[in-house]
mmCIF file of C-alpha atoms in Angstrom:
data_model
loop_
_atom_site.group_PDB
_atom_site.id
_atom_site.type_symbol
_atom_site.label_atom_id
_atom_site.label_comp_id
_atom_site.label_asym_id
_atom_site.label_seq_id
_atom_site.Cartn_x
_atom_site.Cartn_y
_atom_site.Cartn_z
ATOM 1 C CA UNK O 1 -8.425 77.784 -99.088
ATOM 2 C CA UNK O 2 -8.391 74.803 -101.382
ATOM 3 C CA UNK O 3 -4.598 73.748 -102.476
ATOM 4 C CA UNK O 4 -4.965 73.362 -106.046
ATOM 5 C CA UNK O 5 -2.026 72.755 -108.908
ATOM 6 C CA UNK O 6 -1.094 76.019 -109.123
ATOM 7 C CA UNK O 7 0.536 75.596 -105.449
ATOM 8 C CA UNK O 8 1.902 73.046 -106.634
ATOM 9 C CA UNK O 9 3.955 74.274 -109.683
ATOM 10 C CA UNK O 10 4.288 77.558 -107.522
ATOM 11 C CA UNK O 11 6.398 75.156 -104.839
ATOM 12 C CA UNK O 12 8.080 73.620 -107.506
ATOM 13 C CA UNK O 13 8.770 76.777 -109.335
ATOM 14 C CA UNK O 14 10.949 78.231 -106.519
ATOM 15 C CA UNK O 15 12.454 75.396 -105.565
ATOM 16 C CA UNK O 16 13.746 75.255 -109.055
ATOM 17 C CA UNK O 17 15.067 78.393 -108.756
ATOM 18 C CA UNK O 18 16.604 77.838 -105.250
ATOM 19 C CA UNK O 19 18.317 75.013 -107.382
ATOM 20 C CA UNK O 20 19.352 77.409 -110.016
ATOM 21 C CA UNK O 21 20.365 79.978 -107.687
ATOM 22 C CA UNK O 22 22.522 77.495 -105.773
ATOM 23 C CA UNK O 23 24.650 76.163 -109.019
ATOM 24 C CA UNK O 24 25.365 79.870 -109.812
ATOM 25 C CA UNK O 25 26.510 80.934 -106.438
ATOM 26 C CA UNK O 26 28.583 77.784 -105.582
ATOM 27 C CA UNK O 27 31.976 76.700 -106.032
ATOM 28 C CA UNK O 28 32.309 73.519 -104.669
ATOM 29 C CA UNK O 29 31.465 70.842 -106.843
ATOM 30 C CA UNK O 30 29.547 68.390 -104.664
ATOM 31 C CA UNK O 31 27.139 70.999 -103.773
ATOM 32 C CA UNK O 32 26.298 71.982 -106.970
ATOM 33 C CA UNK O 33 25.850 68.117 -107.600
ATOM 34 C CA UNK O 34 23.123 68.409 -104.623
ATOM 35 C CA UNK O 35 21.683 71.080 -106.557
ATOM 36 C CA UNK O 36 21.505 69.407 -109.102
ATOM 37 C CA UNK O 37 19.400 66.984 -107.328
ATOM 38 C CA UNK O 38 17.279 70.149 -105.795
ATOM 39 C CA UNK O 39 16.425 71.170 -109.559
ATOM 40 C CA UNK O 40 14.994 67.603 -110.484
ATOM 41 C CA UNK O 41 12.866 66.833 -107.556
ATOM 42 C CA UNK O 42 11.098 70.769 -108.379
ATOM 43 C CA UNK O 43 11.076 68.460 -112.427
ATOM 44 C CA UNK O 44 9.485 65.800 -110.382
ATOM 45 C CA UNK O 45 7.259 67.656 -108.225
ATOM 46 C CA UNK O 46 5.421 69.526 -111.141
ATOM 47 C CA UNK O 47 5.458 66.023 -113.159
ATOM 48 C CA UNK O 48 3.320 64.324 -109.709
ATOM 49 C CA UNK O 49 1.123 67.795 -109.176
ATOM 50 C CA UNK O 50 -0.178 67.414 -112.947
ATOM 51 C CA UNK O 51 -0.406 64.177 -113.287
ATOM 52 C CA UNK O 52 -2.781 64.313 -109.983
ATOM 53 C CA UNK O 53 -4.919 66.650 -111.401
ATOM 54 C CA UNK O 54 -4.955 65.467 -115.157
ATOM 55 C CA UNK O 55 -5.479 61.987 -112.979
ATOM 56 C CA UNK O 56 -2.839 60.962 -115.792
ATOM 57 C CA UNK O 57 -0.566 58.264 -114.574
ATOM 58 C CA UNK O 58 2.546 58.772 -116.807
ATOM 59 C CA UNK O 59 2.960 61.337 -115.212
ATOM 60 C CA UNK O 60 4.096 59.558 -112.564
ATOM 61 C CA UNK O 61 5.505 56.155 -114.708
ATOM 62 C CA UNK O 62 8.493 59.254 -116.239
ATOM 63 C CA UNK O 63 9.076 60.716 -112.097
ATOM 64 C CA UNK O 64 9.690 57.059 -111.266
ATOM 65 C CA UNK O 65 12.194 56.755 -114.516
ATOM 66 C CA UNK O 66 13.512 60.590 -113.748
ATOM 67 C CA UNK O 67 14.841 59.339 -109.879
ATOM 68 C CA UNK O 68 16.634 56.413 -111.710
ATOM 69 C CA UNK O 69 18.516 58.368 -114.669
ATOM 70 C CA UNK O 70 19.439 60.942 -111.229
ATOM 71 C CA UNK O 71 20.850 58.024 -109.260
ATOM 72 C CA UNK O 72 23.021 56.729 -112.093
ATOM 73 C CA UNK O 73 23.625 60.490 -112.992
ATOM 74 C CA UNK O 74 24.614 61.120 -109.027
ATOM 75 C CA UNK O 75 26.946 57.820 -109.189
ATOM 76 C CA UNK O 76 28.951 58.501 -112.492
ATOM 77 C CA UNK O 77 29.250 62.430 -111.119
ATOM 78 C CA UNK O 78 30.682 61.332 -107.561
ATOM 79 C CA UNK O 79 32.907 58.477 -109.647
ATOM 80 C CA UNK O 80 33.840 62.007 -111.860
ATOM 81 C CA UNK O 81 34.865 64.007 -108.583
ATOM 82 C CA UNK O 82 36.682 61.851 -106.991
ATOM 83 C CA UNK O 83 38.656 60.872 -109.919
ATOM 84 C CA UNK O 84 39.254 64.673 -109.912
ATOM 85 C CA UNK O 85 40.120 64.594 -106.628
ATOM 86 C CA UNK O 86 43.290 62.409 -106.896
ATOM 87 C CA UNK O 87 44.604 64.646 -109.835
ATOM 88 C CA UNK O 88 43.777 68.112 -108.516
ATOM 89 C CA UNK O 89 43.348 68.061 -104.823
ATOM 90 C CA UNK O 90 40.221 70.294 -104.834
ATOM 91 C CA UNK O 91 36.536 70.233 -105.500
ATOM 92 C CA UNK O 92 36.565 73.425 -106.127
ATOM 93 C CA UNK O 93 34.881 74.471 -109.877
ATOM 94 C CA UNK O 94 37.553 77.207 -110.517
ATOM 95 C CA UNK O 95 40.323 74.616 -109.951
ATOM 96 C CA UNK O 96 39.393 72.528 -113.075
ATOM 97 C CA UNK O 97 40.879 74.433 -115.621
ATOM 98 C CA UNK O 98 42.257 71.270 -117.524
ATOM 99 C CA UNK O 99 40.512 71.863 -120.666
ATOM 100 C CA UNK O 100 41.252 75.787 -120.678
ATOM 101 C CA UNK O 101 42.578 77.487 -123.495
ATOM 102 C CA UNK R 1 -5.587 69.591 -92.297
ATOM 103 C CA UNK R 2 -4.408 68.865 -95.869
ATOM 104 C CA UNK R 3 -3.586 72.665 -95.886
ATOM 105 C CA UNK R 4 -1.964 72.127 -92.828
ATOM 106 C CA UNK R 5 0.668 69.285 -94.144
ATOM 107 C CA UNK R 6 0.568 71.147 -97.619
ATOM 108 C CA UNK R 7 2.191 74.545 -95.924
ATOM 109 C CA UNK R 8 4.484 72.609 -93.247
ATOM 110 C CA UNK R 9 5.562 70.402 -96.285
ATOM 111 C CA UNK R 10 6.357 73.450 -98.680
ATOM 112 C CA UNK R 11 7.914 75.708 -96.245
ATOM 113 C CA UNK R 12 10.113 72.908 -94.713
ATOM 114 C CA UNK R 13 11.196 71.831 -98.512
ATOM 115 C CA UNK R 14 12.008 75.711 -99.706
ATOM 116 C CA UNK R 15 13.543 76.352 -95.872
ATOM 117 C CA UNK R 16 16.200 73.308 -96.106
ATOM 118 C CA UNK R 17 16.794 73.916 -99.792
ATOM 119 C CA UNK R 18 17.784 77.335 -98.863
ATOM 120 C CA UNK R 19 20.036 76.169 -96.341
ATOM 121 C CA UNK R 20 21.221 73.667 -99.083
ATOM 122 C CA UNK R 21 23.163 76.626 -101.138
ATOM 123 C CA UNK R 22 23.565 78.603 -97.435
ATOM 124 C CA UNK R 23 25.158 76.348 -95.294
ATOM 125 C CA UNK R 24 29.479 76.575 -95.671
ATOM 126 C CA UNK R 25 29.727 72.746 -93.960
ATOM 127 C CA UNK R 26 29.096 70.480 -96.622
ATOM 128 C CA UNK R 27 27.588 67.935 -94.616
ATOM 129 C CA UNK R 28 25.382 70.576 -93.208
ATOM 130 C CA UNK R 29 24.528 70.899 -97.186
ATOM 131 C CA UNK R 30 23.935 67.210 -97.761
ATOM 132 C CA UNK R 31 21.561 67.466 -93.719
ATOM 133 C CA UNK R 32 19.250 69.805 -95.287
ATOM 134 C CA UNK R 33 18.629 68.124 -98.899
ATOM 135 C CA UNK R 34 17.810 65.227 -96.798
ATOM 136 C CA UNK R 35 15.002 67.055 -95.069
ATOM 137 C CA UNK R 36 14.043 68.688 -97.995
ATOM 138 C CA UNK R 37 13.618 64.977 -100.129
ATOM 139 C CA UNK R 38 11.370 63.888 -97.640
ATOM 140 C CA UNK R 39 8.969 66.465 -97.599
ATOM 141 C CA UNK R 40 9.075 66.250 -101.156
ATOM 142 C CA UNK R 41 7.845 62.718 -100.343
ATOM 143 C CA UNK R 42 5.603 64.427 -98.029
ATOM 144 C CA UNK R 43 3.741 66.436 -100.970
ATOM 145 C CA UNK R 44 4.222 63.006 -103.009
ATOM 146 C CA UNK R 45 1.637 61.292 -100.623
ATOM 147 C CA UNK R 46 -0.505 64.472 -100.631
ATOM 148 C CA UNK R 47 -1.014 64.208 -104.277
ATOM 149 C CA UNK R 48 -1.879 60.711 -103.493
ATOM 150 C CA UNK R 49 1.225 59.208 -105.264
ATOM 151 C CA UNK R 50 2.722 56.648 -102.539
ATOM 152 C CA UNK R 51 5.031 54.506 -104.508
ATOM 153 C CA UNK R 52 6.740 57.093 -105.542
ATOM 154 C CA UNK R 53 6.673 58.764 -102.096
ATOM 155 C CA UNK R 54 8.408 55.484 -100.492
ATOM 156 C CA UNK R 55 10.654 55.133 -103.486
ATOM 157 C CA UNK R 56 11.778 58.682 -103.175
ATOM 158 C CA UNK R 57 12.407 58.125 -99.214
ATOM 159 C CA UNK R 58 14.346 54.654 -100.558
ATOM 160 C CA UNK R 59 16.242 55.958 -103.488
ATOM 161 C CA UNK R 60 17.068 59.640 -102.596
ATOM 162 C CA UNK R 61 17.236 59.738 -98.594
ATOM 163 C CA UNK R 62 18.324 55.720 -98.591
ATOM 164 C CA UNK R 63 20.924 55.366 -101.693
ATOM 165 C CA UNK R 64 21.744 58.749 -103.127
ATOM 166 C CA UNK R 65 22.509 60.304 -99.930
ATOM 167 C CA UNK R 66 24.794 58.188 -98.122
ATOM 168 C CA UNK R 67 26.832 58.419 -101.607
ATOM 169 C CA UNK R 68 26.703 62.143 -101.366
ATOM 170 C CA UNK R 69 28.355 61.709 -97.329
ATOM 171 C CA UNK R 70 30.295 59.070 -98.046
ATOM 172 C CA UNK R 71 31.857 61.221 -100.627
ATOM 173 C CA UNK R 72 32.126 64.110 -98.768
ATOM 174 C CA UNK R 73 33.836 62.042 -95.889
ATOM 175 C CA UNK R 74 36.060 59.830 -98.155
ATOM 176 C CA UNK R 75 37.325 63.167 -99.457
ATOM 177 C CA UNK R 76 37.436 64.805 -96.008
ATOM 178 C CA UNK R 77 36.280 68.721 -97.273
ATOM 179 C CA UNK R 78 36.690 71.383 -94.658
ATOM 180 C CA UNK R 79 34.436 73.853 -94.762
ATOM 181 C CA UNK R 80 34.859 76.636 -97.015
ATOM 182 C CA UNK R 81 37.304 79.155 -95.694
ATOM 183 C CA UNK R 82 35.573 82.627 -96.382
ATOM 184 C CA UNK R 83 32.858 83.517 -98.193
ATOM 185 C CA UNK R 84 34.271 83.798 -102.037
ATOM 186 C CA UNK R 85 30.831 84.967 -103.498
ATOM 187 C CA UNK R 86 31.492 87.084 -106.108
ATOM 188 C CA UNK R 87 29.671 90.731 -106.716
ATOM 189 C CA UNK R 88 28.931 89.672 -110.312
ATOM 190 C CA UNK R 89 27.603 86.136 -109.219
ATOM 191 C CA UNK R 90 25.272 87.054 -106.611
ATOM 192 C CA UNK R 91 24.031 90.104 -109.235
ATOM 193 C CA UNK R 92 23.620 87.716 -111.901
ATOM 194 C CA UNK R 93 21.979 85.034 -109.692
ATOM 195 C CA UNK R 94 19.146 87.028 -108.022
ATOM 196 C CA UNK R 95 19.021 88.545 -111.462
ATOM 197 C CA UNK R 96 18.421 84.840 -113.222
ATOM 198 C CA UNK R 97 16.285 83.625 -110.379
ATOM 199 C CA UNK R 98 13.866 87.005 -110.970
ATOM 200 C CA UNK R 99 13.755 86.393 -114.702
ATOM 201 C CA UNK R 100 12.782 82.687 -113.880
ATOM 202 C CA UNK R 101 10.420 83.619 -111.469
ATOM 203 C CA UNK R 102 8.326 86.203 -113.896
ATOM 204 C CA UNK R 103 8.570 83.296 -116.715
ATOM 205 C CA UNK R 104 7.107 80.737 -114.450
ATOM 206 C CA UNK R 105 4.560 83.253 -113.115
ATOM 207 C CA UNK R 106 3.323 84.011 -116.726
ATOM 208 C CA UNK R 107 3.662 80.016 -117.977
ATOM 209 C CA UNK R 108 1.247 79.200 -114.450
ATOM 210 C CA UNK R 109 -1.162 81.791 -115.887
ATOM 211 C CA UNK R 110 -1.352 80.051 -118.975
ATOM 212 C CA UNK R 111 -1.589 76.733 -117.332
ATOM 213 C CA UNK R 112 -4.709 77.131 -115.074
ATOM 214 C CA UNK R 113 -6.793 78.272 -118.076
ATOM 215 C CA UNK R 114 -5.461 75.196 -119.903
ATOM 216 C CA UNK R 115 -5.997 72.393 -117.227
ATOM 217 C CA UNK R 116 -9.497 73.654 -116.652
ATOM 218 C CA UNK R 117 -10.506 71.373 -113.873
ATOM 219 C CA UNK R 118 -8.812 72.268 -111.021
ATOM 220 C CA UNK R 119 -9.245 70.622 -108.192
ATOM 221 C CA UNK R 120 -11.647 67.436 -109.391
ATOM 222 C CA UNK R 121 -9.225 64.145 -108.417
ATOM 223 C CA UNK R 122 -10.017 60.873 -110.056
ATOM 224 C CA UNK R 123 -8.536 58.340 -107.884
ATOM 225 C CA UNK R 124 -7.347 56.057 -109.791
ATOM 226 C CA UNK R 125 -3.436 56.286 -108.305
ATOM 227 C CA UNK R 126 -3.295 52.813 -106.614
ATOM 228 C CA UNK R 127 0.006 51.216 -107.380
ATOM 229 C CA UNK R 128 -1.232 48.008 -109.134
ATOM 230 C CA UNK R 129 -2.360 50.770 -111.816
ATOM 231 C CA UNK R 130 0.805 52.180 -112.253
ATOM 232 C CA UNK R 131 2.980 48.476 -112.143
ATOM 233 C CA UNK R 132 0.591 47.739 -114.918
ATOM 234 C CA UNK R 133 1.341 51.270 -116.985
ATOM 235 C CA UNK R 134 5.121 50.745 -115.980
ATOM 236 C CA UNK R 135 5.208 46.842 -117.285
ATOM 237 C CA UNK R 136 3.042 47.187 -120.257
ATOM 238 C CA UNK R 137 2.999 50.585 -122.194
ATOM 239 C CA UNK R 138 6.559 51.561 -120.849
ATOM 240 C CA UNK R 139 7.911 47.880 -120.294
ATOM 241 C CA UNK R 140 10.709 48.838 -123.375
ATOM 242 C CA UNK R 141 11.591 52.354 -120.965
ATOM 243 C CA UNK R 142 12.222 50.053 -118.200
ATOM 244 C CA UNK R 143 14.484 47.573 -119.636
ATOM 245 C CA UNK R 144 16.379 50.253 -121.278
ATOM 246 C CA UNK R 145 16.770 51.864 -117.660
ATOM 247 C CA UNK R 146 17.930 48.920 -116.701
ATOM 248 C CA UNK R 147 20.987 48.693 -119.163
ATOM 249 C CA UNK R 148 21.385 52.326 -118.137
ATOM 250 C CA UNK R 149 21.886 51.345 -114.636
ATOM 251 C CA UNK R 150 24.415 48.280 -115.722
ATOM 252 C CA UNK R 151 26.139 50.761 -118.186
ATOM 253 C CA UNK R 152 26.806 53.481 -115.131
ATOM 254 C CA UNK R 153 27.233 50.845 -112.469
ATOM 255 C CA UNK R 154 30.645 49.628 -115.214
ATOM 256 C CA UNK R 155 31.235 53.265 -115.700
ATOM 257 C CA UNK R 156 31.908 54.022 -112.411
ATOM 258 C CA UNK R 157 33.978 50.583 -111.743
ATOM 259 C CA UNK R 158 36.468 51.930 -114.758
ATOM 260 C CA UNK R 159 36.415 55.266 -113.388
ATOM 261 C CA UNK R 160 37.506 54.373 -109.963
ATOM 262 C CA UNK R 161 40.681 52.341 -110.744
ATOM 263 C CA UNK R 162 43.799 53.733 -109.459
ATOM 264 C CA UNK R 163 45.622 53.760 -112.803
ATOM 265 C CA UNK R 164 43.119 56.454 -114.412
ATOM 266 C CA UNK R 165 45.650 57.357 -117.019
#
């Protein structure tokens, strides 16, 4: 069987929705950050797969800027949660209740 | 045998990425998306696009990971205690996930009929192609990703000082 794009975006369908699934479900905050992460690699996998088969190479040129924007995302979040940290004492989502009403 | 990497690549990424949102250990967690980034890289270099493959392995598995467990160690979290998955989360979750999954399954339909040549590859993905994309037609993107990088690399300095407040 030839592997053609629609693997592809198949793959990176459910792996976006493993992502999604995951940010529901969890409570601690530094796993949905790797979530997170999961979710934009599926981005960048379907971003690669067409850009193979429109043999396109922005494609590619916006994955390369998408894993920059996520490492300065993943360092300001981390800088976010630990500054959290110090007040709260938890990484837990439910235990950030400073802006509640 | 490009089926062969193709299936081991796909079923290791969705396996570990599971286990991402399964395990309780966070460092378990942060094992698994480490495995699952590099057979991302894996399909990367099956669609032929190795720069991005290797910066993937560098940036993600190199940088952004040891972040993640220096993080997790700096802040020393036990695992979670029981499992505080709520009835209405997991409901609404698969329920979410399902909905996805139809709306990607009917956008793919769309999208094979709109591609039209599946299958043909031009190569044309060598990297001195794609330096010459990235410093010409997108040379403006890059500098302003650079700023972006200096702007969160300050942001994160500020944010770290002990005297928050």
């Amino acid at each position: 069987m030839q592997i053609g794009l629609t693997h592809y975006l198949t793959a990176s369908g459910i792996l976006f929705a493993i992502g999604l699934a995951g940010i529901i479900l969890r409570r601690d905050m530094i796993i949905i950050y790797m979530c997170l992460e999961i979710m934009l690699n599926a981005a960048n996998l379907a971003l690669v797969a067409f850009s193979r088969y429109n043999s396109n190479l922005s494609g590619q040129v916006l994955v390369f800027f998408v894993i920059t924007v996520a490492a300065a995302e993943v360092a300001v979040g981390l800088a976010l949660i630990v500054a959290l940290f110090r007040v709260k004492h938890s990484t837990k989502a439910e235990d950030i209740t400073l802006l509640k009403f | 045998m490009e089926n062969f990497f193709f299936w081991t690549f796909v079923l290791t990424m969705i396996g570990s990425g599971i286990g991402v949102i399964a395990n309780k250990n966070p460092v378990a967690s942060a094992m698994n998306l480490v495995l699952m980034i590099i057979s991302i890289a894996g399909l990367f270099v099956l669609l032929g696009a190795y720069f991005l493959a290797a910066v993937q392995v560098l940036v993600y598995a190199g940088a952004v990971m040891v972040l993640f467990l220096f993080i997790i160690m700096l802040l020393d979290l036990k695992a979670e205690q029981q499992a505080n998955f709520r009835m209405l989360g997991i409901i609404g979750g698969l329920l979410t996930v399902l909905l996805l999954g139809i709306g990607f399954f009917l956008a793919g339909k769309n999208i094979t009929s709109l591609v039209g040549k599946m299958g043909i590859v031009i190569q044309n993905n060598s990297i001195k192609a794609l330096g010459e994309l990235l410093f010409g037609n997108y040379a403006l993107a890059f500098e302003a990703v650079g700023v972006l990088l200096l702007i969160s690399m300050i942001g994160v300095i500020i944010l770290s000082k002990k005297d928050l407040d």
